[in-house]
PDB file of C-alpha atoms in Angstrom:
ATOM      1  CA  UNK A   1     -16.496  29.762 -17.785  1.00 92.00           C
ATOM      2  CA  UNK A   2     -14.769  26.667 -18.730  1.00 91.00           C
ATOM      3  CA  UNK A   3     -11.994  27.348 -21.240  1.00 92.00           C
ATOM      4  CA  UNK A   4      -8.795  26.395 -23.456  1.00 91.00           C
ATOM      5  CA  UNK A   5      -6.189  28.467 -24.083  1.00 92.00           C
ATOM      6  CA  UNK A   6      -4.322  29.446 -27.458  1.00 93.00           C
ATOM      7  CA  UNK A   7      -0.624  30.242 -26.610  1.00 92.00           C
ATOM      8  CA  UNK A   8       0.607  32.893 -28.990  1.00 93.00           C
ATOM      9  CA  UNK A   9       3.982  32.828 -29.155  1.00 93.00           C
ATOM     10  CA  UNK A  10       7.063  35.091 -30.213  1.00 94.00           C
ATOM     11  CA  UNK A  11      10.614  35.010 -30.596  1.00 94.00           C
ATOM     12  CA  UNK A  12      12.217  32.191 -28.498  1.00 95.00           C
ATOM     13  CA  UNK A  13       9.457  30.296 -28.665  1.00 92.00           C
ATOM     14  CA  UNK A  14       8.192  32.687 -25.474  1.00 93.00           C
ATOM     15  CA  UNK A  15       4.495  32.767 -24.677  1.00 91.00           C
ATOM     16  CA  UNK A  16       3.421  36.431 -25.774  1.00 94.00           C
ATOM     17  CA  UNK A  17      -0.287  36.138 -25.884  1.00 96.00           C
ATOM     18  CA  UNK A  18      -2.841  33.612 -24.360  1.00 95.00           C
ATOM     19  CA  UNK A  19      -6.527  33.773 -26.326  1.00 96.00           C
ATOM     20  CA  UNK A  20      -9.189  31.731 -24.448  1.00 96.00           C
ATOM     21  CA  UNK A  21     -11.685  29.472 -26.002  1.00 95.00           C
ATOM     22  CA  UNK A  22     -14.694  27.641 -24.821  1.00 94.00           C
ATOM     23  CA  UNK A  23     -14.325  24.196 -25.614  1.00 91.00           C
ATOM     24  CA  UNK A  24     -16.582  21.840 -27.387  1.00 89.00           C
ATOM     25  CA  UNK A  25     -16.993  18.386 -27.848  1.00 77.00           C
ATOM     26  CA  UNK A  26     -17.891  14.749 -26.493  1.00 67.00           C
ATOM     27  CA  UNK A  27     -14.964  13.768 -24.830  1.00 66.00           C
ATOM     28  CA  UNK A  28     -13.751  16.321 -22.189  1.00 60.00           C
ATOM     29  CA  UNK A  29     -10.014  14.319 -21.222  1.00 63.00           C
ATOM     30  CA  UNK A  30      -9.479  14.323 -25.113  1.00 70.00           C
ATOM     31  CA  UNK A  31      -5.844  15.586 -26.174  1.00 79.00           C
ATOM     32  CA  UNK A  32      -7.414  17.592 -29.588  1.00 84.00           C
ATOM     33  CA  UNK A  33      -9.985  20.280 -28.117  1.00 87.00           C
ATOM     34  CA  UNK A  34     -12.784  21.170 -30.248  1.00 88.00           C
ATOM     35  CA  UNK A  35     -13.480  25.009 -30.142  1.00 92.00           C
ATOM     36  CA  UNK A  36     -16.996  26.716 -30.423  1.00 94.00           C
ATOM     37  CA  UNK A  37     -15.593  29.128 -33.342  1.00 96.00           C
ATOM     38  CA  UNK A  38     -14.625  26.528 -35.092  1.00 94.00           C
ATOM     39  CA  UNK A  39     -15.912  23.416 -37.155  1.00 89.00           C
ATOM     40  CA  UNK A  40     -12.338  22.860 -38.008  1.00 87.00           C
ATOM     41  CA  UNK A  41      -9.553  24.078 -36.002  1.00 86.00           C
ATOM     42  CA  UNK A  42      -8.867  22.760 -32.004  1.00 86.00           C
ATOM     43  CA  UNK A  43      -6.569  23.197 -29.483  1.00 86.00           C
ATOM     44  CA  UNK A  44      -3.782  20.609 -28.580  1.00 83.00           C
ATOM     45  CA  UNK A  45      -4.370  20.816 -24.867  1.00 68.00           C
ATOM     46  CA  UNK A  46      -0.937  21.003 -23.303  1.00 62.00           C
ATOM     47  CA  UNK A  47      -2.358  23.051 -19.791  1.00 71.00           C
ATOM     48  CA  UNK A  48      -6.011  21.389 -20.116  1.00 77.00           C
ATOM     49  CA  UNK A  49      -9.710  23.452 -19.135  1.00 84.00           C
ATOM     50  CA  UNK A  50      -9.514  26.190 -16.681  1.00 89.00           C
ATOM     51  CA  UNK A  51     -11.977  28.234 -15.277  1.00 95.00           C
ATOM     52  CA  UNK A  52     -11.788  31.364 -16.401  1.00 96.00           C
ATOM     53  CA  UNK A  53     -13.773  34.677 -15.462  1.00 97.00           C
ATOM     54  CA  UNK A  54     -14.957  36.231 -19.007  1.00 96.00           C
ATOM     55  CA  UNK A  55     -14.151  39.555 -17.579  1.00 95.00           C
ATOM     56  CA  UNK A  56     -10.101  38.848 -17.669  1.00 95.00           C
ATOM     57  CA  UNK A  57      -7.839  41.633 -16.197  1.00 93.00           C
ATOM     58  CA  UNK A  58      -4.223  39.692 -16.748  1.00 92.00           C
ATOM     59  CA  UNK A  59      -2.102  41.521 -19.278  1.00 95.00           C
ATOM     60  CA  UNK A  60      -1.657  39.502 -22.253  1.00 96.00           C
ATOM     61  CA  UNK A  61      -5.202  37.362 -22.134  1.00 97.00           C
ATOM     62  CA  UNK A  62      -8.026  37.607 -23.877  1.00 97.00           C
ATOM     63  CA  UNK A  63     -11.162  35.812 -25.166  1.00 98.00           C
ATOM     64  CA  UNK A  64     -11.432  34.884 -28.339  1.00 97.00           C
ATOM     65  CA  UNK A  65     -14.256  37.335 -29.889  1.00 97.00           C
ATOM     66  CA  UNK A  66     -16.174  34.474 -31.683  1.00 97.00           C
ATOM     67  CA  UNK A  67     -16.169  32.605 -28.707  1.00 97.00           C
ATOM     68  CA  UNK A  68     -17.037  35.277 -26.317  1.00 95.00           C
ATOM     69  CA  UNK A  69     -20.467  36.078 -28.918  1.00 96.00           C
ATOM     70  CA  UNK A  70     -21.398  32.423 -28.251  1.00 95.00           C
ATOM     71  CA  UNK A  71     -20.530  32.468 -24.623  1.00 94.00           C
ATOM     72  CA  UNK A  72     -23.087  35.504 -24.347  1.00 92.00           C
ATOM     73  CA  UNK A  73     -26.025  34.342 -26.731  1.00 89.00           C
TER      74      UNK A  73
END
């Protein structure tokens, strides 16, 4: 599944957390990512889409629940 990532970071400005989106949206090379949970919120794509299994088994990633109801309707 084609998705964005949400780096949650900690102290040190570290990467602690990366939650997956699916993106949404006209323009695909756009720098603000739309995301399907939200009419509102996006991602500022520094790492771009990525292909992305929705069965993840890395420590420290995870779908987004929101998105991963969509994904599956």
């Amino acid at each position: 599944m084609l998705a964005v990532s949400e780096r949650i970071k900690g102290p040190g400005g570290v990467t602690e957390e990366l939650i997956w989106h699916k993106p949404v949206g006209p323009d695909p090379d756009a720098t603000f990512q739309g995301i399907a949970c939200s009419d509102e919120d996006g991602i500022v794509m520094s790492s771009g889409k990525r292909e992305v299994p929705l069965r993840l088994d890395k420590p420290g990633e995870r779908w987004c629940p929101d998105c991963l109801t969509i994904i599956r309707r």
